[in-house]
Tab-separated table of C-alpha atoms and ligand atoms in Angstrom:
chain	number	residue	atom	x	y	z
A	1	UNK	CA	11.157	17.301	93.739
A	2	UNK	CA	14.127	20.260	92.503
A	3	UNK	CA	15.461	19.886	89.636
A	4	UNK	CA	19.522	19.127	89.463
A	5	UNK	CA	20.455	18.972	86.688
A	6	UNK	CA	20.019	18.621	82.534
A	7	UNK	CA	18.492	14.888	81.749
A	8	UNK	CA	21.022	14.766	78.513
A	9	UNK	CA	19.826	12.516	75.855
A	10	UNK	CA	21.781	9.359	75.603
A	11	UNK	CA	22.948	9.065	78.855
A	12	UNK	CA	23.395	6.311	80.694
A	13	UNK	CA	21.719	7.523	83.832
A	14	UNK	CA	23.112	7.113	88.016
A	15	UNK	CA	20.338	4.199	87.774
A	16	UNK	CA	21.961	1.872	85.180
A	17	UNK	CA	18.789	3.366	82.259
A	18	UNK	CA	18.984	5.345	79.703
A	19	UNK	CA	18.041	8.682	79.605
A	20	UNK	CA	13.959	8.244	79.415
A	21	UNK	CA	11.424	10.894	79.189
A	22	UNK	CA	7.418	10.062	80.132
A	23	UNK	CA	4.634	11.358	79.185
A	24	UNK	CA	0.931	10.527	80.350
A	25	UNK	CA	-1.517	9.995	78.001
A	26	UNK	CA	-0.687	8.454	74.482
A	27	UNK	CA	-3.099	10.354	72.175
A	28	UNK	CA	-1.265	12.222	69.112
A	29	UNK	CA	0.507	14.971	71.277
A	30	UNK	CA	1.707	11.761	73.082
A	31	UNK	CA	2.851	10.333	69.657
A	32	UNK	CA	4.659	13.461	68.420
A	33	UNK	CA	5.844	14.555	71.529
A	34	UNK	CA	7.530	10.863	72.066
A	35	UNK	CA	9.647	11.089	67.901
A	36	UNK	CA	10.688	14.463	69.286
A	37	UNK	CA	12.471	12.394	71.686
A	38	UNK	CA	13.221	10.391	70.506
A	39	UNK	CA	15.300	11.727	67.473
A	40	UNK	CA	16.806	13.353	70.333
A	41	UNK	CA	18.327	10.032	71.258
A	42	UNK	CA	16.258	9.967	74.710
A	43	UNK	CA	13.991	6.577	75.800
A	44	UNK	CA	10.423	7.392	75.780
A	45	UNK	CA	7.624	5.493	78.569
A	46	UNK	CA	3.690	6.163	77.861
A	47	UNK	CA	0.993	5.362	80.395
A	48	UNK	CA	-2.160	5.144	78.743
A	49	UNK	CA	-4.655	1.584	79.197
A	50	UNK	CA	-5.093	1.214	76.240
A	51	UNK	CA	-3.341	-1.229	73.846
A	52	UNK	CA	-3.177	0.993	70.749
A	53	UNK	CA	-2.890	4.458	72.107
A	54	UNK	CA	-1.264	5.997	68.778
A	55	UNK	CA	2.147	6.473	71.265
A	56	UNK	CA	1.828	3.679	72.649
A	57	UNK	CA	2.194	2.594	69.513
A	58	UNK	CA	5.626	3.799	68.967
A	59	UNK	CA	7.700	4.424	72.765
A	60	UNK	CA	9.998	2.416	73.612
A	61	UNK	CA	7.636	1.098	77.127
A	62	UNK	CA	3.576	1.418	76.783
A	63	UNK	CA	2.781	0.674	80.582
A	64	UNK	CA	-1.463	-0.024	80.091
A	65	UNK	CA	-2.781	0.883	83.057
A	66	UNK	CA	-5.534	3.695	84.363
A	67	UNK	CA	-3.593	7.530	84.736
A	68	UNK	CA	-4.547	7.346	88.818
A	69	UNK	CA	-3.109	3.072	88.331
A	70	UNK	CA	-1.104	3.500	91.880
A	71	UNK	CA	1.593	0.277	89.916
A	72	UNK	CA	1.509	2.191	86.443
A	73	UNK	CA	2.925	5.176	88.207
A	74	UNK	CA	5.122	3.248	90.177
A	75	UNK	CA	6.721	2.968	87.053
A	76	UNK	CA	6.487	5.563	85.241
A	77	UNK	CA	8.651	7.143	88.210
A	78	UNK	CA	11.084	4.174	87.986
A	79	UNK	CA	11.744	4.436	84.571
A	80	UNK	CA	11.518	7.752	83.356
A	81	UNK	CA	13.891	10.669	84.661
A	82	UNK	CA	11.668	13.474	83.552
A	83	UNK	CA	7.629	12.796	83.554
A	84	UNK	CA	5.187	15.969	81.157
A	85	UNK	CA	1.248	14.896	80.241
A	86	UNK	CA	0.075	14.893	76.557
A	87	UNK	CA	-3.652	15.388	78.401
A	88	UNK	CA	-5.262	18.135	80.439
A	89	UNK	CA	-7.241	16.319	82.444
A	90	UNK	CA	-5.004	13.347	83.810
A	91	UNK	CA	-6.165	13.790	87.066
A	92	UNK	CA	-3.878	16.257	89.125
A	93	UNK	CA	-2.809	14.214	91.894
A	94	UNK	CA	-1.524	11.357	89.654
A	95	UNK	CA	1.019	14.083	88.698
A	96	UNK	CA	1.308	15.551	92.902
A	97	UNK	CA	1.698	11.849	93.498
A	98	UNK	CA	4.615	11.326	89.832
A	99	UNK	CA	5.778	15.005	91.530
A	100	UNK	CA	7.395	12.912	94.333
A	101	UNK	CA	9.782	11.035	92.405
A	102	UNK	CA	10.666	12.881	89.758
A	103	UNK	CA	10.556	15.734	88.466
A	104	UNK	CA	7.254	16.221	86.916
A	105	UNK	CA	6.497	19.811	83.705
A	106	UNK	CA	3.941	21.363	83.848
A	107	UNK	CA	3.411	20.701	87.717
A	108	UNK	CA	0.024	19.663	89.043
A	109	UNK	CA	-1.348	22.468	90.263
A	110	UNK	CA	-0.751	24.398	86.648
A	111	UNK	CA	-2.220	21.726	84.975
A	112	UNK	CA	-5.653	22.161	88.054
A	113	UNK	CA	-6.311	25.460	86.895
A	114	UNK	CA	-6.310	24.019	83.580
A	115	UNK	CA	-8.307	22.130	84.338
A	116	UNK	CA	-11.521	23.812	85.386
A	117	UNK	CA	-12.602	26.909	83.300
A	118	UNK	CA	-13.907	28.675	87.115
A	119	UNK	CA	-9.832	28.534	88.292
A	120	UNK	CA	-8.137	29.431	84.610
A	121	UNK	CA	-10.886	32.467	84.486
A	122	UNK	CA	-9.445	33.631	87.831
A	123	UNK	CA	-6.594	33.379	86.732
A	124	UNK	CA	-6.982	35.486	83.603
A	125	UNK	CA	-8.451	38.252	85.519
A	126	UNK	CA	-5.396	37.973	87.526
A	127	UNK	CA	-3.325	38.457	84.706
A	128	UNK	CA	-5.522	41.294	82.852
A	129	UNK	CA	-5.163	42.871	86.830
A	130	UNK	CA	-1.595	43.119	86.308
A	131	UNK	CA	-1.942	44.708	82.897
A	132	UNK	CA	-2.897	42.089	79.883
A	133	UNK	CA	-5.244	40.210	77.421
A	134	UNK	CA	-9.163	39.377	80.549
A	135	UNK	CA	-11.273	36.690	79.656
A	136	UNK	CA	-15.539	37.061	77.252
A	137	UNK	CA	-17.713	38.351	80.490
A	138	UNK	CA	-18.875	35.123	81.858
A	139	UNK	CA	-20.661	34.228	85.940
A	140	UNK	CA	-20.116	31.380	87.488
A	141	UNK	CA	-22.635	28.576	88.145
A	142	UNK	CA	-22.440	25.883	90.340
A	143	UNK	CA	-26.202	27.131	93.259
A	144	UNK	CA	-29.790	27.775	92.381
A	145	UNK	CA	-29.051	30.923	93.704
A	146	UNK	CA	-25.914	31.676	91.275
A	147	UNK	CA	-28.108	30.632	88.332
A	148	UNK	CA	-30.688	33.240	89.491
A	149	UNK	CA	-28.706	36.318	89.697
A	150	UNK	CA	-26.657	35.822	86.094
A	151	UNK	CA	-26.398	39.124	84.348
A	152	UNK	CA	-29.598	39.058	81.772
A	153	UNK	CA	-25.447	41.071	80.054
A	154	UNK	CA	-24.876	38.191	79.415
A	155	UNK	CA	-27.433	36.830	77.196
A	156	UNK	CA	-27.128	35.302	74.599
A	157	UNK	CA	-24.623	33.301	75.771
A	158	UNK	CA	-22.624	29.847	76.359
A	159	UNK	CA	-22.690	28.282	79.284
A	160	UNK	CA	-19.385	25.923	79.419
A	161	UNK	CA	-19.422	22.408	82.193
A	162	UNK	CA	-15.887	23.830	84.237
A	163	UNK	CA	-14.035	20.454	83.594
A	164	UNK	CA	-13.630	17.649	81.023
A	165	UNK	CA	-14.208	19.881	78.192
A	166	UNK	CA	-13.090	19.511	74.643
A	167	UNK	CA	-13.474	20.293	70.877
A	168	UNK	CA	-16.450	22.439	71.421
A	169	UNK	CA	-18.642	19.309	73.578
A	170	UNK	CA	-20.449	20.294	77.998
A	171	UNK	CA	-20.970	23.502	76.020
A	172	UNK	CA	-24.851	24.883	75.084
A	173	UNK	CA	-25.719	27.877	73.157
A	174	UNK	CA	-28.604	30.040	75.083
A	175	UNK	CA	-30.254	32.570	74.653
A	176	UNK	CA	-32.931	33.244	77.484
A	177	UNK	CA	-32.955	31.977	81.111
A	178	UNK	CA	-35.656	29.662	79.955
A	179	UNK	CA	-32.752	27.799	77.698
A	180	UNK	CA	-30.227	28.428	80.489
A	181	UNK	CA	-31.604	26.931	83.026
A	182	UNK	CA	-32.560	23.847	81.036
A	183	UNK	CA	-29.359	23.030	79.729
A	184	UNK	CA	-28.044	23.653	83.299
A	185	UNK	CA	-30.706	21.347	84.319
A	186	UNK	CA	-29.521	18.923	81.225
A	187	UNK	CA	-25.764	19.718	81.938
A	188	UNK	CA	-26.214	17.770	85.110
A	189	UNK	CA	-26.227	20.723	86.995
A	190	UNK	CA	-22.114	20.369	87.402
A	191	UNK	CA	-20.647	23.621	88.569
A	192	UNK	CA	-20.166	25.976	85.162
A	193	UNK	CA	-19.509	28.940	83.619
A	194	UNK	CA	-21.721	30.934	81.242
A	195	UNK	CA	-20.200	32.872	79.089
A	196	UNK	CA	-21.544	35.786	76.666
A	197	UNK	CA	-21.648	35.550	73.206
A	198	UNK	CA	-19.251	37.247	71.429
A	199	UNK	CA	-19.112	38.714	67.437
A	200	UNK	CA	-15.811	37.235	66.946
A	201	UNK	CA	-13.469	38.652	64.134
A	202	UNK	CA	-10.655	35.392	64.456
A	203	UNK	CA	-9.609	33.432	66.555
A	204	UNK	CA	-5.484	32.893	67.698
A	205	UNK	CA	-3.433	31.023	69.655
A	206	UNK	CA	0.118	31.543	71.215
A	207	UNK	CA	2.182	28.605	71.675
A	208	UNK	CA	4.941	29.332	74.635
A	209	UNK	CA	8.013	27.488	76.057
A	210	UNK	CA	8.939	28.329	79.959
A	211	UNK	CA	11.774	26.551	81.068
A	212	UNK	CA	12.670	26.241	84.529
A	213	UNK	CA	14.347	29.046	85.347
A	214	UNK	CA	12.365	31.306	84.038
A	215	UNK	CA	13.238	31.373	80.198
A	216	UNK	CA	10.920	31.602	78.150
A	217	UNK	CA	10.334	31.655	74.244
A	218	UNK	CA	7.806	31.366	72.310
A	219	UNK	CA	5.676	30.557	68.576
A	220	UNK	CA	4.744	33.178	66.082
A	221	UNK	CA	0.686	33.750	66.488
A	222	UNK	CA	-1.420	31.445	64.928
A	223	UNK	CA	-4.563	32.019	63.143
A	224	UNK	CA	-6.993	29.487	63.506
A	225	UNK	CA	-10.392	28.440	61.657
A	226	UNK	CA	-13.398	26.316	63.967
A	227	UNK	CA	-15.203	24.098	62.393
A	228	UNK	CA	-18.893	22.572	65.003
A	229	UNK	CA	-16.057	23.971	67.796
A	230	UNK	CA	-12.782	21.854	66.267
A	231	UNK	CA	-10.267	23.267	64.659
A	232	UNK	CA	-10.363	23.017	61.352
A	233	UNK	CA	-7.529	25.757	59.800
A	234	UNK	CA	-4.236	26.802	61.325
A	235	UNK	CA	-2.137	30.144	58.844
A	236	UNK	CA	0.595	30.735	60.146
A	237	UNK	CA	2.819	33.786	58.178
A	238	UNK	CA	3.569	37.253	58.809
A	239	UNK	CA	0.876	39.655	58.415
A	240	UNK	CA	-1.592	37.199	58.840
A	241	UNK	CA	-2.919	38.817	61.797
A	242	UNK	CA	-2.306	42.710	62.891
A	243	UNK	CA	0.993	43.651	64.750
A	244	UNK	CA	0.126	45.406	67.745
A	245	UNK	CA	-2.573	42.268	68.177
A	246	UNK	CA	0.264	39.760	68.338
A	247	UNK	CA	2.820	41.632	70.664
A	248	UNK	CA	-0.830	41.578	72.636
A	249	UNK	CA	-1.287	38.667	72.724
A	250	UNK	CA	2.554	37.427	72.878
A	251	UNK	CA	2.893	39.043	76.291
A	252	UNK	CA	-0.536	37.787	77.556
A	253	UNK	CA	0.971	34.747	76.873
A	254	UNK	CA	4.143	35.442	77.834
A	255	UNK	CA	2.412	36.443	82.356
A	256	UNK	CA	0.032	33.654	82.164
A	257	UNK	CA	2.738	31.600	81.428
A	258	UNK	CA	4.671	33.772	84.546
A	259	UNK	CA	2.873	33.930	86.752
A	260	UNK	CA	1.544	29.787	87.122
A	261	UNK	CA	4.921	29.124	87.219
A	262	UNK	CA	4.939	26.941	84.537
A	263	UNK	CA	7.543	24.810	82.926
A	264	UNK	CA	7.091	23.590	79.368
A	265	UNK	CA	5.138	24.299	76.398
A	266	UNK	CA	1.631	26.087	77.032
A	267	UNK	CA	-1.092	27.041	74.531
A	268	UNK	CA	-3.270	29.650	75.788
A	269	UNK	CA	-6.067	30.666	72.702
A	270	UNK	CA	-7.690	33.967	71.808
A	271	UNK	CA	-10.800	35.768	70.260
A	272	UNK	CA	-10.480	38.821	67.629
A	273	UNK	CA	-13.800	41.002	68.032
A	274	UNK	CA	-15.896	43.652	66.446
A	275	UNK	CA	-15.306	47.021	69.136
A	276	UNK	CA	-15.307	49.065	65.997
A	277	UNK	CA	-11.982	49.202	65.676
A	278	UNK	CA	-10.047	48.726	62.680
A	279	UNK	CA	-7.559	44.666	63.851
A	280	UNK	CA	-10.824	44.614	66.767
A	281	UNK	CA	-9.856	43.544	70.448
A	282	UNK	CA	-8.426	40.895	71.961
A	283	UNK	CA	-9.745	38.348	74.447
A	284	UNK	CA	-9.298	35.527	76.532
A	285	UNK	CA	-10.542	32.392	75.744
A	286	UNK	CA	-9.210	29.326	77.416
A	287	UNK	CA	-5.568	27.751	77.648
A	288	UNK	CA	-3.730	24.010	77.073
A	289	UNK	CA	-1.177	23.003	79.559
A	290	UNK	CA	0.358	21.491	77.025
A	291	UNK	CA	1.271	21.139	72.765
A	292	UNK	CA	-1.381	21.807	71.210
A	293	UNK	CA	-3.528	21.291	67.921
A	294	UNK	CA	-2.523	24.504	66.338
A	295	UNK	CA	0.796	24.214	67.110
A	296	UNK	CA	1.584	21.515	64.375
A	297	UNK	CA	2.563	23.287	61.730
A	298	UNK	CA	5.233	23.655	63.977
A	299	UNK	CA	7.063	20.526	63.082
A	300	UNK	CA	7.771	21.580	58.805
A	301	UNK	CA	7.389	25.484	59.457
A	302	UNK	CA	9.804	26.280	61.473
A	303	UNK	CA	13.600	25.332	62.856
A	304	UNK	CA	12.544	24.275	66.229
A	305	UNK	CA	8.579	22.118	66.460
A	306	UNK	CA	5.964	22.498	69.835
A	307	UNK	CA	6.870	18.607	70.853
A	308	UNK	CA	10.837	19.203	71.088
A	309	UNK	CA	10.339	23.092	73.578
A	310	UNK	CA	8.314	20.465	75.557
A	311	UNK	CA	10.590	17.639	75.768
A	312	UNK	CA	14.130	20.256	76.399
A	313	UNK	CA	11.877	22.057	78.755
A	314	UNK	CA	11.359	18.863	81.181
A	315	UNK	CA	14.706	17.863	80.778
A	316	UNK	CA	16.544	21.479	81.292
A	317	UNK	CA	17.720	22.029	78.178
A	318	UNK	CA	18.596	25.230	77.048
A	319	UNK	CA	15.123	26.774	74.690
A	320	UNK	CA	15.474	28.735	72.154
A	321	UNK	CA	13.083	31.178	69.807
A	322	UNK	CA	11.549	29.122	67.357
A	323	UNK	CA	11.960	30.731	63.630
A	324	UNK	CA	9.089	30.599	61.252
A	325	UNK	CA	11.604	29.387	57.806
A	326	UNK	CA	7.907	28.995	55.764
A	327	UNK	CA	4.305	30.266	55.055
A	328	UNK	CA	2.038	27.525	56.289
A	329	UNK	CA	-1.361	25.950	56.708
A	330	UNK	CA	-2.388	22.819	58.697
A	331	UNK	CA	-5.219	21.523	57.514
A	332	UNK	CA	-6.932	19.250	60.638
A	333	UNK	CA	-8.385	15.422	58.843
A	334	UNK	CA	-11.407	14.642	60.319
A	335	UNK	CA	-12.612	10.991	60.532
A	336	UNK	CA	-15.359	12.584	58.432
A	337	UNK	CA	-13.210	12.478	54.667
A	338	UNK	CA	-13.318	8.710	55.475
A	339	UNK	CA	-17.438	8.760	54.874
A	340	UNK	CA	-17.146	11.192	51.708
A	341	UNK	CA	-20.111	10.651	48.866
A	342	UNK	CA	-22.105	9.254	51.199
A	343	UNK	CA	-20.873	6.185	51.260
A	344	UNK	CA	-21.250	4.435	54.671
A	345	UNK	CA	-18.632	2.028	54.336
A	346	UNK	CA	-15.169	4.036	55.433
A	347	UNK	CA	-12.761	4.273	51.869
A	348	UNK	CA	-9.449	5.228	52.715
A	349	UNK	CA	-8.679	9.335	51.266
A	350	UNK	CA	-6.713	8.934	48.234
A	351	UNK	CA	-3.355	9.798	49.549
A	352	UNK	CA	-0.809	10.079	46.703
A	353	UNK	CA	-3.494	12.820	44.922
A	354	UNK	CA	-2.649	14.940	48.115
A	355	UNK	CA	1.093	13.428	48.441
A	356	UNK	CA	1.707	14.452	44.635
A	357	UNK	CA	1.114	17.997	45.361
A	358	UNK	CA	4.491	20.153	45.784
A	359	UNK	CA	4.855	20.636	50.383
A	360	UNK	CA	2.465	18.664	51.636
A	361	UNK	CA	3.293	17.284	55.063
A	362	UNK	CA	0.828	14.196	55.685
A	363	UNK	CA	0.355	13.449	59.751
A	364	UNK	CA	-1.235	10.126	60.777
A	365	UNK	CA	-1.701	9.475	63.619
A	366	UNK	CA	-1.768	5.421	63.716
A	367	UNK	CA	-5.989	5.021	64.579
A	368	UNK	CA	-6.587	2.266	63.976
A	369	UNK	CA	-10.992	3.542	63.043
A	370	UNK	CA	-11.867	6.569	61.050
A	371	UNK	CA	-15.360	7.844	62.894
A	372	UNK	CA	-16.433	11.232	62.188
A	373	UNK	CA	-15.540	13.908	64.275
A	374	UNK	CA	-12.442	11.932	65.600
A	375	UNK	CA	-8.745	13.284	64.352
A	376	UNK	CA	-7.110	11.050	62.728
A	377	UNK	CA	-4.308	13.211	61.658
A	378	UNK	CA	-3.062	16.004	60.222
A	379	UNK	CA	-1.642	17.878	56.517
A	380	UNK	CA	0.820	21.247	56.396
A	381	UNK	CA	1.341	22.779	54.039
A	382	UNK	CA	5.113	24.852	53.387
A	383	UNK	CA	5.559	26.750	50.341
A	384	UNK	CA	8.308	29.525	49.382
A	385	UNK	CA	4.944	32.064	49.103
A	386	UNK	CA	2.191	32.932	51.097
A	387	UNK	CA	0.203	33.235	47.251
A	388	UNK	CA	1.545	29.592	46.523
A	389	UNK	CA	0.754	27.928	50.341
A	390	UNK	CA	-2.910	28.973	49.929
A	391	UNK	CA	-3.155	27.782	46.732
A	392	UNK	CA	-2.052	24.101	46.946
A	393	UNK	CA	-4.059	23.725	51.105
A	394	UNK	CA	-6.711	25.069	48.760
A	395	UNK	CA	-5.976	21.719	46.224
A	396	UNK	CA	-5.203	19.583	48.757
A	397	UNK	CA	-8.747	20.540	50.720
A	398	UNK	CA	-10.435	19.477	47.720
A	399	UNK	CA	-9.032	16.420	47.097
A	400	UNK	CA	-9.498	15.514	50.508
A	401	UNK	CA	-13.112	16.811	50.434
A	402	UNK	CA	-12.554	19.255	53.716
A	403	UNK	CA	-15.208	22.825	52.491
A	404	UNK	CA	-12.745	25.786	51.226
A	405	UNK	CA	-12.456	28.716	53.794
A	406	UNK	CA	-10.638	30.966	51.721
B	501	ATP	P1	-11.281	23.239	73.315
B	501	ATP	O1	-10.683	21.989	71.828
B	501	ATP	O2	-10.493	24.382	72.710
B	501	ATP	O3	-10.330	22.216	74.239
B	501	ATP	P2	-13.748	23.690	74.060
B	501	ATP	O4	-14.082	22.201	74.105
B	501	ATP	O5	-13.457	23.556	75.042
B	501	ATP	O6	-12.407	23.967	72.756
B	501	ATP	P3	-14.064	26.323	73.733
B	501	ATP	O7	-12.416	26.679	72.905
B	501	ATP	O8	-14.251	26.918	74.677
B	501	ATP	O9	-13.703	24.795	73.440
B	501	ATP	O10	-15.123	26.851	72.266
B	501	ATP	C1	-15.440	26.227	71.372
B	501	ATP	C2	-15.122	27.569	69.946
B	501	ATP	O11	-16.380	27.326	70.460
B	501	ATP	C3	-14.338	28.217	70.410
B	501	ATP	O12	-12.961	28.089	69.620
B	501	ATP	C4	-15.497	29.653	69.647
B	501	ATP	O13	-15.587	29.540	68.400
B	501	ATP	C5	-17.012	29.174	70.554
B	501	ATP	N1	-16.400	29.612	71.540
B	501	ATP	C6	-16.722	29.962	72.821
B	501	ATP	N2	-16.848	30.234	73.243
B	501	ATP	C7	-17.288	31.665	72.725
B	501	ATP	C8	-18.208	32.872	72.931
B	501	ATP	N3	-17.756	33.524	74.220
B	501	ATP	N4	-18.311	33.997	72.081
B	501	ATP	C9	-18.682	33.447	70.485
B	501	ATP	N5	-17.400	31.945	70.423
B	501	ATP	C10	-17.306	30.685	71.344
B	502	MG	MG1	-10.487	25.986	72.637
C-alpha cells in the first residue's frame, strides 16, 4: 500500500485504535523492536506461534499462529498500522498478503532476495557492476551438470544452502571435488552456492536505514568476530576499520539498499581479505533485511538505536544520522556460559560481578532455557576511551567465561 501520512505515536487512528506497529516473528530482534516502539508511544503486536517468544512476552498483542496462518495474518493487519519483520525467513507470500492491507517494510521482494543466496549474490554482482564491492567468487549448484562444471578454482570452498541458513548452519567446508559432491548429497541436493574459501583478515558489517522517500542514514562500520560461525564480539570505535574501507563499505551498503527500493533497516556483512595491500580488500558476504546482532551496541553507544530507526522508517517518521557517543564493545551471551566448568546442570552466570564494572549494560532476552549455541542476551560495554572499554569488556568476558579476543 502506498503511504499517505506518517503513523504518529500516541495517535488515535481513523479506525479508532491507538497507533500500532506490528512485527512478524517473536525472537530477540522482535523484542528489542517492540521495546523501542513502546518507548516512543506505539502499541505493538507480534505474530509468533511460540507462547513464550521473547517479543510476544513484552508486546501489547501477541498473535500465536504460524507465519502463513490466514486468520493470524488477518488479525495482524487489522490491529497494525505499519508492519515489519524481524526474521528473514518469514515466507515472502505472507508479507505480500499483509502488504495488500497495510504498509509493510521492508517489502516482500527485498526480503525474498535476502532469503535466497542465489538471488542475493546476483544482486551484489549487479551492484558491483555499477561500481560497488562484489561477492566472493562463487558458482550456483542446483543440478548435476552445474556440480560438474563448478570451477576447481573455487576449492577449497564453502558449500552454502541457498535458503534457510543462519549462524553457520547449512554450510559445509570442502577441499576436493569428492568432498563437494558428498557435501551436496548430504544437504539433500538442495539449491546451493559454492564459495571460494577466502583468507579473512577481518569481518565487518554496515547498518543503514532507508525511508520511503529514499533518504538513507548509516551507523558507523562494525568490526565483528565470529566463533563457530556465530557472532561473538562487535567492536565500534573511531579507527576500528581503515577509513577508506569504511567509506567503501558504507557506499556499497547504501547502493544495495537503493537498488532494492528498500525501506527500513538493512545490514550488509563484509569480509576484509588479504590482497597484499596495507588495508586489505573488501568482499560483500550477505545481507539481513532487518536490524542485526552486530547492531545491538547502538542501544547504548549511539544517540538513536537500530530498532528506533526501524520504527521510524516503517512509520514514515524522519530519519536522523546516528552518532556514536562512546567507544563500545558488544559481547554476545550464548547459552554455553550457563554450563561452564564442566557442569552438566545449568548455573546462572555471575551477573552481579559483571554489573559491578562501570559502563556495562546487560540485555537478556527472557528465554527460559539456556542451550549451547543459543543466543540468550548480550552485554554492551561503553566507556570514555578505547583503552577503558577494551579493558572492561575483557574483564566482563573473563567473569563470564568468554574467551578473550585481544
Ligand atoms: P549469519 O548468522 O550471519 O546469517 P550464515 O550462516 O548466514 O551466518 P555466513 O555469514 O555466510 O553464514 O558465514 C558464517 C561465517 O563463516 C562468516 O561470518 C565467516 O566467518 C565464515 N565464512 C563464510 N564464507 C566464507 C568464505 N567464503 N571464506 C572464508 N570464510 C567464510
Ligand atoms: Mg553471516
